[in-house]
């Protein structure tokens, strides 16, 4: 037990102090939210309590006196912290109920949902990697890259779209499973599928990207030559690659617990994500601060357990510098897949640009695809092909810029794990809606606010991935030998570490490109991003989702184009390589 505790606390006092400072800064920023948003918190609380009540000066004054708003944020934060130390998180400003029991119950619901989603994700990871594991364990992998585009398409589908389709088709039309509520195991199946399938596809692609290098290591060659069973070789290859993904799995756990707002809303699940969203919109500070603190604590526990599992799986090899590099052997990039996907996407855009995306025709509402409207029409009779094509210009341009910024930030901070580790955990614990509100409060509303808000949180999984790969790469035999020959940090970084880490992290970034495009558009609902009648892709999906049963093409066509973008990004990323130079005796430096 003492060894485990020392492992969990590894990083020393400075790291723990840095984590505590970040937590304090986040809680303080949440406490300033009503003042950062430049709105009257008394008016917001009144509207949350009863939208019909007239905000008279007397009513607003009574709310200010009741909540102590005139004392300022510092006094409010101090009273909340003082009560928290006594086990009392205060009472909700909106419902006047005790906060701690409500947050505890919502956290338990979210953890149960997260457990089911992880089970679905692990099954999805197994399905994505099954082909590579079977071929690699039998020495038949050759130069083949990761699996086909099916996992890329699944990873590109937004959670709220998967949830909507499952609820309307499986739950309502077919009646196989309940699509609303949270009353037992049967009510868990659909939301767990909606959350676990896209996340499992992302994790599966990342694992599938590392497996070929593991099967090319000397131990795998020796095991195959000695007649070791393929199943045993496959298990050891998994053990070799999984440590590089455990930090991202920890981030997934925390992000799923607090960030599954859309799924919880669709299925009416009383989880922590929905609770914090409502508290943020209503500026219910006691609930919001307690929920945020619970997510930060969960993030710290998940990160510590991930580090412990990494050390257990790698054993003394990580400490002694006895690992082999997982830098994937450079293989010829596939040209057919990206070319086909790119041509299809370009054709959709080219065919739709000459059409008017704002032209209304109320006599042609929700028409099925036809020669006049190849993709059908939306609830206002607007041509979907035109809206998808015109929305592509803004959606793809901004998403690419945000992805590039997130990749650069993630790699740079991944080089400094002691600095970035607690920062990644803290940032990942913030629900996306709350992050957008905080960024807007600091930077103000403007055309660049949505991109900035998404960039603030989009870099964290990339930094965790880069940090995990760098940790293993620094423990490789060839790096130890190169360092012994006199190579300095700059040489090792340029010629060994970055060529090994940048390609898989860049492929990971491109895998998240469709999700970033949707996150940008989703901020429109908070008044931060694109607003109707903008044809951004995320808005198209959100606007047409209520009509999925009556006109399924209105949702499936934008989702198909988004999945096409994901397939293009992932198949094109398969060719990203930074081959190392031929190793020569390095000079000092």
Coordinates of C-alpha atoms in Angstrom, one line a residue:
X1 CA 0.0 0.0 0.0
X2 CA 2.8 2.4 0.9
X3 CA 4.4 1.8 -2.5
X4 CA 1.2 2.5 -4.3
X5 CA 0.7 5.8 -2.3
X6 CA 4.2 6.9 -3.1
X7 CA 3.5 6.1 -6.8
X8 CA 0.3 8.1 -6.7
X9 CA 2.0 11.1 -5.1
X10 CA 4.9 10.9 -7.5
X11 CA 5.8 14.4 -8.8
X12 CA 6.5 15.8 -5.3
X13 CA 5.4 18.9 -3.5
X14 CA 5.7 21.4 -6.4
X15 CA 3.3 19.3 -8.6
X16 CA 0.7 19.0 -5.8
X17 CA 1.0 22.7 -5.1
X18 CA 0.5 23.5 -8.8
X19 CA -2.6 21.3 -8.9
X20 CA -4.0 23.0 -5.7
X21 CA -3.4 26.5 -7.2
X22 CA -5.1 25.5 -10.5
X23 CA -8.1 24.1 -8.6
X24 CA -8.3 27.3 -6.5
X25 CA -8.1 29.5 -9.6
X26 CA -10.9 27.5 -11.3
X27 CA -13.2 27.6 -8.3
X28 CA -12.5 31.4 -8.0
X29 CA -13.2 31.9 -11.7
X30 CA -16.5 30.0 -11.4
X31 CA -17.4 32.3 -8.4
X32 CA -16.8 35.3 -10.6
X33 CA -19.0 34.0 -13.5
X34 CA -22.0 36.3 -12.8
X35 CA -19.7 39.4 -12.7
X36 CA -17.6 38.2 -15.7
X37 CA -20.7 37.8 -17.8
X38 CA -21.7 41.4 -17.1
X39 CA -25.2 40.5 -16.2
X40 CA -27.3 41.0 -13.1
X41 CA -27.1 37.7 -11.1
X42 CA -30.3 38.6 -9.3
X43 CA -32.1 38.9 -12.6
X44 CA -30.7 35.6 -13.9
X45 CA -31.7 33.8 -10.7
X46 CA -35.2 35.3 -10.8
X47 CA -35.7 34.1 -14.4
X48 CA -34.4 30.6 -13.4
X49 CA -36.8 30.4 -10.5
X50 CA -39.8 31.6 -12.5
X51 CA -39.7 33.0 -16.0
X52 CA -43.1 34.6 -15.6
X53 CA -42.3 36.9 -12.7
X54 CA -41.8 40.5 -13.5
X55 CA -38.3 41.7 -12.5
X56 CA -39.3 44.7 -10.5
X57 CA -36.7 46.7 -8.5
X58 CA -38.1 45.4 -5.2
X59 CA -38.0 41.8 -6.3
X60 CA -34.4 42.1 -7.5
X61 CA -33.5 43.8 -4.2
X62 CA -35.0 41.0 -2.2
X63 CA -33.0 38.4 -4.1
X64 CA -29.8 40.4 -3.6
X65 CA -30.4 40.6 0.1
X66 CA -31.3 36.9 0.4
X67 CA -28.2 35.7 -1.5
X68 CA -25.8 38.4 -0.2
X69 CA -24.9 39.5 -3.7
X70 CA -24.0 43.0 -2.6
X71 CA -21.2 41.6 -0.4
X72 CA -19.3 40.7 -3.6
X73 CA -17.8 37.5 -5.0
X74 CA -15.0 37.3 -2.4
X75 CA -17.4 37.2 0.5
X76 CA -19.6 34.7 -1.2
X77 CA -16.7 32.4 -2.0
X78 CA -15.4 32.6 1.5
X79 CA -18.8 31.7 3.0
X80 CA -19.1 28.7 0.6
X81 CA -15.6 27.4 1.4
X82 CA -16.2 27.8 5.1
X83 CA -19.3 25.8 4.9
X84 CA -17.7 23.2 2.6
X85 CA -15.0 22.6 5.3
X86 CA -17.9 21.7 7.7
X87 CA -19.5 19.4 5.1
X88 CA -22.1 21.9 4.0
X89 CA -22.0 23.2 0.4
X90 CA -24.9 25.6 1.0
X91 CA -28.3 25.7 -0.6
X92 CA -29.2 26.2 -4.3
X93 CA -30.0 29.7 -5.3
X94 CA -32.7 28.5 -7.6
X95 CA -34.4 25.5 -5.8
X96 CA -33.4 26.4 -2.2
X97 CA -32.4 22.7 -1.6
X98 CA -29.2 21.4 -0.1
X99 CA -26.4 21.3 -2.7
X100 CA -24.2 18.5 -1.4
X101 CA -26.9 15.7 -1.6
X102 CA -28.0 16.8 -5.1
X103 CA -24.4 16.9 -6.4
X104 CA -23.6 13.5 -4.8
X105 CA -26.7 11.9 -6.3
X106 CA -26.0 13.4 -9.8
X107 CA -22.3 12.3 -9.6
X108 CA -23.4 8.7 -8.8
X109 CA -25.7 8.7 -11.8
X110 CA -23.0 10.0 -14.1
X111 CA -20.5 7.5 -12.7
X112 CA -22.9 4.7 -13.4
X113 CA -23.5 6.0 -16.9
X114 CA -19.7 6.4 -17.4
X115 CA -19.1 2.8 -16.3
X116 CA -21.5 1.4 -18.9
X117 CA -20.1 3.7 -21.6
X118 CA -16.6 2.5 -20.8
X119 CA -17.7 -1.1 -21.3
X120 CA -19.2 -0.2 -24.7
X121 CA -16.0 1.7 -25.5
X122 CA -13.8 -1.3 -24.7
X123 CA -15.9 -3.6 -26.9
X124 CA -15.5 -1.0 -29.7
X125 CA -11.8 -0.8 -29.2
X126 CA -11.6 -4.6 -29.5
X127 CA -13.5 -4.5 -32.7
X128 CA -11.4 -1.8 -34.2
X129 CA -8.1 -3.5 -33.3
X130 CA -9.1 -7.1 -33.9
X131 CA -7.8 -7.2 -37.5
X132 CA -4.4 -5.8 -36.5
X133 CA -4.1 -8.1 -33.5
X134 CA -4.9 -11.2 -35.5
X135 CA -2.5 -10.3 -38.4
X136 CA 0.3 -9.0 -36.2
X137 CA 0.3 -12.0 -33.9
X138 CA 0.7 -14.3 -36.9
X139 CA 3.4 -12.2 -38.6
X140 CA 1.1 -11.3 -41.5
X141 CA 0.8 -7.6 -40.9
X142 CA 3.5 -6.5 -43.3
X143 CA 3.2 -2.8 -44.2
X144 CA -0.5 -2.6 -43.7
X145 CA -1.7 0.5 -41.8
X146 CA -4.5 0.9 -39.4
X147 CA -8.0 -0.5 -40.1
X148 CA -10.4 0.9 -42.7
X149 CA -12.5 4.0 -42.5
X150 CA -15.4 2.4 -40.5
X151 CA -13.8 3.4 -37.2
X152 CA -13.1 6.9 -38.6
X153 CA -16.7 7.4 -39.5
X154 CA -17.9 6.2 -36.1
X155 CA -15.4 8.5 -34.3
X156 CA -16.7 11.4 -36.4
X157 CA -20.3 11.0 -35.5
X158 CA -21.3 13.4 -32.7
X159 CA -22.7 11.9 -29.5
X160 CA -25.9 13.9 -29.6
X161 CA -26.6 12.6 -33.1
X162 CA -26.0 9.0 -32.2
X163 CA -28.2 9.5 -29.1
X164 CA -31.0 11.0 -31.2
X165 CA -30.9 8.3 -33.8
X166 CA -30.9 5.5 -31.2
X167 CA -33.7 7.1 -29.2
X168 CA -35.9 7.8 -32.2
X169 CA -35.3 4.5 -34.1
X170 CA -34.5 1.9 -31.5
X171 CA -36.5 3.4 -28.6
X172 CA -39.5 5.0 -30.3
X173 CA -40.1 3.4 -33.7
X174 CA -39.0 -0.1 -32.9
X175 CA -39.8 0.0 -29.2
X176 CA -37.0 -2.4 -28.2
X177 CA -35.5 -0.3 -25.4
X178 CA -36.7 2.7 -23.3
X179 CA -35.7 6.0 -24.7
X180 CA -36.5 8.3 -21.8
X181 CA -35.7 8.3 -18.1
X182 CA -33.3 6.6 -15.7
X183 CA -35.0 3.8 -13.8
X184 CA -32.9 0.6 -14.2
X185 CA -30.4 -1.3 -16.3
X186 CA -32.5 -1.3 -19.5
X187 CA -32.6 2.5 -19.5
X188 CA -28.8 2.5 -19.5
X189 CA -28.3 0.7 -22.8
X190 CA -29.0 3.4 -25.3
X191 CA -27.2 6.3 -23.6
X192 CA -24.2 4.1 -23.0
X193 CA -24.1 3.1 -26.7
X194 CA -24.3 6.8 -27.7
X195 CA -21.4 7.7 -25.5
X196 CA -19.3 4.6 -25.8
X197 CA -19.3 4.1 -29.6
X198 CA -17.6 7.4 -30.7
X199 CA -15.1 7.3 -27.7
X200 CA -14.2 3.7 -28.4
X201 CA -13.6 4.4 -32.0
X202 CA -11.2 7.3 -31.1
X203 CA -9.3 5.1 -28.6
X204 CA -9.3 2.2 -30.9
X205 CA -7.8 4.2 -33.8
X206 CA -5.1 5.4 -31.4
X207 CA -4.3 1.9 -30.2
X208 CA -4.4 0.5 -33.7
X209 CA -1.8 3.1 -34.7
X210 CA 0.7 1.8 -32.1
X211 CA 0.2 -1.9 -32.5
X212 CA 2.3 -2.4 -35.8
X213 CA 5.4 -1.1 -34.1
X214 CA 4.9 -3.4 -31.1
X215 CA 4.6 -6.4 -33.3
X216 CA 7.9 -5.3 -35.0
X217 CA 9.9 -5.3 -31.8
X218 CA 12.5 -8.0 -31.1
X219 CA 10.5 -9.7 -28.4
X220 CA 7.6 -10.3 -30.8
X221 CA 10.0 -11.7 -33.5
X222 CA 11.7 -14.0 -30.9
X223 CA 8.3 -15.2 -29.5
X224 CA 7.0 -16.0 -33.0
X225 CA 10.2 -17.9 -33.8
X226 CA 10.0 -20.0 -30.6
X227 CA 6.4 -20.9 -31.5
X228 CA 4.6 -18.9 -28.8
X229 CA 0.8 -18.9 -29.2
X230 CA -0.5 -16.0 -31.3
X231 CA -3.0 -15.1 -28.5
X232 CA -0.2 -14.7 -26.0
X233 CA 1.8 -12.5 -28.4
X234 CA -1.4 -10.4 -29.0
X235 CA -1.8 -9.9 -25.2
X236 CA 1.8 -8.8 -24.8
X237 CA 1.4 -6.4 -27.7
X238 CA -1.6 -4.9 -26.0
X239 CA 0.2 -4.6 -22.7
X240 CA 3.1 -2.8 -24.6
X241 CA 0.8 -0.2 -26.2
X242 CA -1.9 0.4 -23.6
X243 CA 0.2 2.5 -21.3
X244 CA 0.5 5.2 -24.0
X245 CA -3.4 5.5 -24.0
X246 CA -4.2 5.3 -20.3
X247 CA -3.9 9.0 -19.7
X248 CA -6.4 9.6 -22.5
X249 CA -8.7 7.0 -21.1
X250 CA -8.6 8.9 -17.8
X251 CA -9.5 12.1 -19.6
X252 CA -12.3 10.3 -21.3
X253 CA -13.7 9.1 -17.9
X254 CA -13.7 12.6 -16.5
X255 CA -15.0 14.3 -19.6
X256 CA -17.7 11.7 -20.0
X257 CA -18.8 12.3 -16.4
X258 CA -19.2 16.1 -16.7
X259 CA -19.4 16.6 -20.4
X260 CA -22.2 14.2 -21.5
X261 CA -24.7 17.0 -21.3
X262 CA -26.4 16.4 -24.7
X263 CA -26.9 12.7 -24.0
X264 CA -28.3 13.4 -20.6
X265 CA -30.7 16.0 -22.0
X266 CA -31.9 13.7 -24.7
X267 CA -32.6 10.8 -22.4
X268 CA -33.6 12.9 -19.4
X269 CA -30.8 11.5 -17.2
X270 CA -30.3 13.4 -13.9
X271 CA -26.5 13.4 -14.2
X272 CA -23.8 15.8 -13.2
X273 CA -23.3 17.2 -16.7
X274 CA -26.9 18.4 -16.9
X275 CA -26.9 19.7 -13.4
X276 CA -23.8 21.8 -13.9
X277 CA -25.2 23.1 -17.3
X278 CA -28.4 24.3 -15.7
X279 CA -26.4 25.8 -12.8
X280 CA -24.1 27.6 -15.2
X281 CA -27.0 29.1 -17.2
X282 CA -28.9 30.0 -14.1
X283 CA -25.7 31.3 -12.4
X284 CA -26.5 29.1 -9.4
X285 CA -23.0 29.4 -7.8
X286 CA -23.2 26.9 -4.9
X287 CA -24.3 24.1 -7.2
X288 CA -21.9 25.1 -10.0
X289 CA -18.9 25.4 -7.7
X290 CA -19.6 22.1 -5.9
X291 CA -20.1 20.3 -9.2
X292 CA -16.9 21.7 -10.6
X293 CA -14.9 20.8 -7.5
X294 CA -16.3 17.2 -7.7
X295 CA -15.1 16.9 -11.3
X296 CA -11.7 18.3 -10.5
X297 CA -11.3 15.8 -7.6
X298 CA -12.4 13.0 -10.0
X299 CA -9.9 14.2 -12.5
X300 CA -7.1 14.0 -9.9
X301 CA -8.0 10.5 -8.9
X302 CA -8.3 9.3 -12.5
X303 CA -4.9 10.8 -13.4
X304 CA -3.3 9.2 -10.4
X305 CA -4.8 5.8 -11.1
X306 CA -3.7 6.1 -14.8
X307 CA -0.1 6.8 -13.7
X308 CA -0.2 3.9 -11.3
X309 CA -1.5 1.5 -14.0
X310 CA 1.2 2.7 -16.5
X311 CA 3.9 1.9 -14.0
X312 CA 2.4 -1.5 -13.2
X313 CA 2.1 -2.4 -16.9
X314 CA 5.6 -1.2 -18.0
X315 CA 7.3 -2.5 -14.9
X316 CA 11.0 -1.7 -14.3
X317 CA 11.6 -1.2 -18.0
X318 CA 10.2 2.4 -17.8
X319 CA 12.5 3.2 -14.8
X320 CA 15.6 1.5 -16.3
X321 CA 15.3 2.8 -19.8
X322 CA 14.9 -0.6 -21.3
X323 CA 11.9 -0.1 -23.6
X324 CA 12.0 -0.3 -27.4
X325 CA 10.6 2.6 -29.5
X326 CA 7.0 2.5 -30.6
X327 CA 8.0 4.9 -33.5
X328 CA 6.0 3.2 -36.2
X329 CA 8.0 2.0 -39.2
X330 CA 7.5 4.3 -42.2
X331 CA 5.2 2.7 -44.7
X332 CA 4.0 3.9 -48.0
X333 CA 0.9 6.1 -47.5
X334 CA -2.3 5.0 -49.0
X335 CA -3.4 7.4 -51.8
X336 CA -6.7 5.9 -52.9
X337 CA -8.7 6.4 -49.7
X338 CA -7.9 10.1 -49.1
X339 CA -8.3 10.8 -52.8
X340 CA -11.7 9.2 -53.0
X341 CA -13.0 10.9 -49.8
X342 CA -11.5 14.2 -50.9
X343 CA -13.1 14.1 -54.3
X344 CA -16.5 13.2 -52.8
X345 CA -16.3 16.1 -50.4
X346 CA -15.1 18.5 -53.0
X347 CA -17.9 17.4 -55.4
X348 CA -20.6 18.1 -52.7
X349 CA -19.2 21.5 -52.1
X350 CA -18.8 22.4 -55.8
X351 CA -22.4 21.2 -56.6
X352 CA -23.9 23.2 -53.7
X353 CA -22.0 26.5 -54.0
X354 CA -24.0 27.8 -57.0
X355 CA -27.3 27.3 -55.0
X356 CA -28.7 29.8 -52.5
X357 CA -28.5 28.5 -48.9
X358 CA -31.0 31.1 -47.6
X359 CA -33.8 30.8 -50.2
X360 CA -37.0 29.9 -48.4
X361 CA -39.8 27.9 -50.0
X362 CA -42.5 27.0 -47.5
X363 CA -44.3 24.9 -50.0
X364 CA -41.2 22.6 -50.2
X365 CA -40.7 21.9 -46.4
X366 CA -38.9 18.7 -45.5
X367 CA -39.0 17.3 -49.1
X368 CA -37.2 14.0 -49.7
X369 CA -34.1 14.0 -52.0
X370 CA -35.0 14.6 -55.6
X371 CA -33.4 16.0 -58.8
X372 CA -34.4 19.5 -57.8
X373 CA -33.0 19.0 -54.2
X374 CA -30.5 16.2 -54.3
X375 CA -30.1 16.2 -50.4
X376 CA -33.8 17.2 -49.7
X377 CA -34.9 20.4 -47.9
X378 CA -35.0 21.5 -44.3
X379 CA -38.1 22.6 -42.2
X380 CA -38.1 26.0 -43.9
X381 CA -37.8 24.6 -47.4
X382 CA -34.2 25.6 -47.8
X383 CA -32.0 23.4 -50.0
X384 CA -29.8 21.2 -47.8
X385 CA -27.1 20.7 -50.5
X386 CA -26.7 24.5 -50.7
X387 CA -26.5 24.9 -46.9
X388 CA -24.0 22.1 -46.5
X389 CA -21.7 23.5 -49.3
X390 CA -21.8 27.1 -48.0
X391 CA -21.4 25.9 -44.4
X392 CA -18.3 23.9 -45.3
X393 CA -16.2 27.0 -46.0
X394 CA -16.6 28.5 -42.5
X395 CA -16.8 25.2 -40.6
X396 CA -13.7 23.6 -42.2
X397 CA -11.6 26.7 -42.1
X398 CA -12.2 27.5 -38.5
X399 CA -12.0 23.9 -37.4
X400 CA -8.6 23.4 -39.2
X401 CA -7.2 26.5 -37.5
X402 CA -8.4 25.4 -34.1
X403 CA -7.0 21.9 -34.7
X404 CA -3.6 23.3 -35.6
X405 CA -3.5 25.5 -32.6
X406 CA -4.6 22.7 -30.3
X407 CA -1.9 20.4 -31.8
X408 CA 0.8 23.0 -31.3
X409 CA -0.2 23.7 -27.8
X410 CA -0.7 20.1 -26.9
X411 CA 2.8 19.1 -28.2
X412 CA 4.5 22.0 -26.5
X413 CA 2.9 21.4 -23.1
X414 CA 3.3 17.6 -23.6
X415 CA 7.1 18.3 -23.4
X416 CA 6.6 19.6 -19.9
X417 CA 4.6 16.9 -18.1
X418 CA 5.1 18.2 -14.6
X419 CA 3.6 21.5 -15.7
X420 CA 1.0 20.2 -18.1
X421 CA -0.2 17.1 -16.2
X422 CA -2.3 19.0 -13.5
X423 CA -3.3 21.6 -16.1
X424 CA -4.6 18.9 -18.4
X425 CA -6.6 17.3 -15.6
X426 CA -8.1 20.6 -14.5
X427 CA -9.0 21.8 -18.0
X428 CA -10.5 18.5 -18.9
X429 CA -12.7 18.6 -15.7
X430 CA -14.4 21.8 -16.9
X431 CA -17.6 21.1 -18.8
X432 CA -17.5 22.6 -22.3
X433 CA -20.4 24.9 -21.6
X434 CA -18.8 26.3 -18.5
X435 CA -15.5 26.8 -20.4
X436 CA -17.3 28.7 -23.1
X437 CA -19.0 31.0 -20.5
X438 CA -15.7 31.7 -18.7
X439 CA -13.9 32.5 -21.9
X440 CA -16.6 34.8 -23.0
X441 CA -16.6 36.5 -19.7
X442 CA -12.9 37.2 -20.0
X443 CA -12.5 37.8 -23.7
X444 CA -16.0 39.1 -24.5
X445 CA -18.3 38.2 -27.3
X446 CA -16.8 38.4 -30.8
X447 CA -16.2 36.5 -34.0
X448 CA -13.1 34.8 -32.6
X449 CA -14.7 33.9 -29.2
X450 CA -16.0 30.4 -30.3
X451 CA -12.6 29.4 -31.7
X452 CA -10.8 30.6 -28.6
X453 CA -13.3 28.8 -26.3
X454 CA -12.9 25.5 -28.1
X455 CA -9.1 25.8 -28.3
X456 CA -8.9 26.3 -24.6
X457 CA -10.1 22.8 -24.0
X458 CA -9.2 21.0 -27.3
X459 CA -5.5 20.8 -26.6
X460 CA -5.7 18.7 -23.4
X461 CA -6.1 15.2 -24.9
X462 CA -3.3 15.9 -27.3
X463 CA -1.0 17.0 -24.5
X464 CA -1.8 13.9 -22.5
X465 CA -1.1 11.7 -25.5
X466 CA 2.2 13.5 -26.3
X467 CA 3.3 13.3 -22.7
X468 CA 2.6 9.6 -22.4
X469 CA 4.4 8.8 -25.7
X470 CA 7.4 11.0 -24.7
X471 CA 7.6 9.3 -21.3
X472 CA 7.9 5.9 -23.0
X473 CA 10.2 7.2 -25.7
X474 CA 12.6 8.7 -23.2
X475 CA 12.9 5.2 -21.6
X476 CA 14.0 3.4 -24.8
X477 CA 17.3 1.7 -25.2
X478 CA 18.5 3.5 -28.3
X479 CA 17.8 6.9 -26.5
X480 CA 19.9 5.8 -23.5
X481 CA 22.7 4.7 -25.9
X482 CA 22.5 8.0 -27.9
X483 CA 22.7 10.0 -24.7
X484 CA 25.7 8.0 -23.5
X485 CA 27.5 8.9 -26.7
X486 CA 27.2 12.6 -25.9
X487 CA 24.0 13.7 -27.4
X488 CA 22.5 16.8 -25.8
X489 CA 18.8 17.5 -25.1
X490 CA 18.4 19.6 -28.2
X491 CA 19.8 16.8 -30.4
X492 CA 17.6 14.2 -28.8
X493 CA 14.5 16.4 -29.0
X494 CA 15.0 17.2 -32.7
X495 CA 16.2 13.8 -34.0
X496 CA 14.6 11.2 -31.7
X497 CA 11.7 12.4 -29.6
X498 CA 9.8 14.6 -31.9
X499 CA 10.0 12.3 -34.9
X500 CA 8.6 9.5 -32.7
X501 CA 5.8 11.5 -31.1
X502 CA 4.6 14.1 -33.6
X503 CA 3.1 11.6 -36.2
X504 CA 0.7 9.7 -33.8
X505 CA -0.3 12.9 -32.1
X506 CA -1.0 14.7 -35.4
X507 CA -3.1 11.7 -36.5
X508 CA -4.9 11.9 -33.2
X509 CA -5.6 15.7 -33.8
X510 CA -7.0 15.0 -37.2
X511 CA -9.2 12.3 -35.8
X512 CA -10.8 14.9 -33.5
X513 CA -11.3 17.4 -36.4
X514 CA -15.0 16.6 -37.0
X515 CA -15.7 16.9 -33.3
X516 CA -14.0 20.3 -33.1
X517 CA -16.1 21.5 -36.1
X518 CA -19.3 20.5 -34.2
X519 CA -18.1 22.1 -30.9
X520 CA -17.6 25.4 -32.7
X521 CA -21.2 25.3 -34.0
X522 CA -22.7 24.1 -30.8
X523 CA -21.6 27.4 -29.0
X524 CA -24.2 29.1 -31.2
X525 CA -26.9 28.0 -28.7
X526 CA -25.2 30.1 -26.0
X527 CA -25.1 33.2 -28.3
X528 CA -21.3 32.8 -28.8
X529 CA -21.0 31.3 -32.2
X530 CA -22.9 31.1 -35.4
X531 CA -26.6 31.9 -35.2
X532 CA -29.5 31.0 -37.6
X533 CA -29.7 31.3 -40.5
X534 CA -26.0 30.4 -40.7
X535 CA -25.4 27.1 -42.5
X536 CA -22.7 25.8 -40.2
X537 CA -22.8 22.0 -40.0
X538 CA -23.4 21.8 -36.3
X539 CA -26.4 24.1 -36.5
X540 CA -27.7 22.1 -39.4
X541 CA -27.7 19.0 -37.3
X542 CA -29.2 20.7 -34.3
X543 CA -31.9 22.5 -36.3
X544 CA -33.0 19.4 -38.1
X545 CA -32.8 16.9 -35.2
X546 CA -36.4 17.4 -34.0
X547 CA -37.6 16.2 -37.5
X548 CA -35.5 13.1 -37.6
X549 CA -38.5 10.8 -37.5
X550 CA -40.5 12.7 -40.1
X551 CA -37.6 13.5 -42.4
X552 CA -34.5 11.4 -41.6
X553 CA -32.5 12.7 -44.5
X554 CA -32.5 16.2 -42.9
X555 CA -30.2 14.7 -40.2
X556 CA -28.5 11.8 -42.0
X557 CA -27.2 13.9 -44.9
X558 CA -25.3 16.4 -42.8
X559 CA -24.1 13.5 -40.6
X560 CA -22.9 11.6 -43.6
X561 CA -20.9 14.7 -44.8
X562 CA -19.4 15.0 -41.4
X563 CA -18.5 11.4 -41.4
X564 CA -16.9 11.8 -44.8
X565 CA -14.8 14.6 -43.4
X566 CA -13.7 12.3 -40.6
X567 CA -12.8 9.5 -43.0
X568 CA -10.8 12.0 -45.1
X569 CA -9.0 13.4 -42.1
X570 CA -8.0 10.0 -40.7
X571 CA -7.0 8.3 -44.0
X572 CA -5.0 11.3 -44.9
X573 CA -3.4 11.3 -41.5
X574 CA -2.2 7.8 -42.1
X575 CA 0.5 9.2 -44.3
X576 CA 2.0 11.5 -41.7
X577 CA 5.5 10.4 -41.1
X578 CA 8.6 12.2 -39.8
X579 CA 11.3 9.5 -40.5
X580 CA 14.4 9.7 -38.3
X581 CA 17.7 10.4 -39.9
X582 CA 20.3 7.7 -40.1
X583 CA 21.8 7.6 -36.7
X584 CA 25.4 8.8 -36.6
X585 CA 27.6 9.4 -33.7
X586 CA 26.1 12.6 -32.2
X587 CA 28.2 15.5 -31.1
X588 CA 27.6 17.2 -27.8
X589 CA 24.8 19.7 -27.6

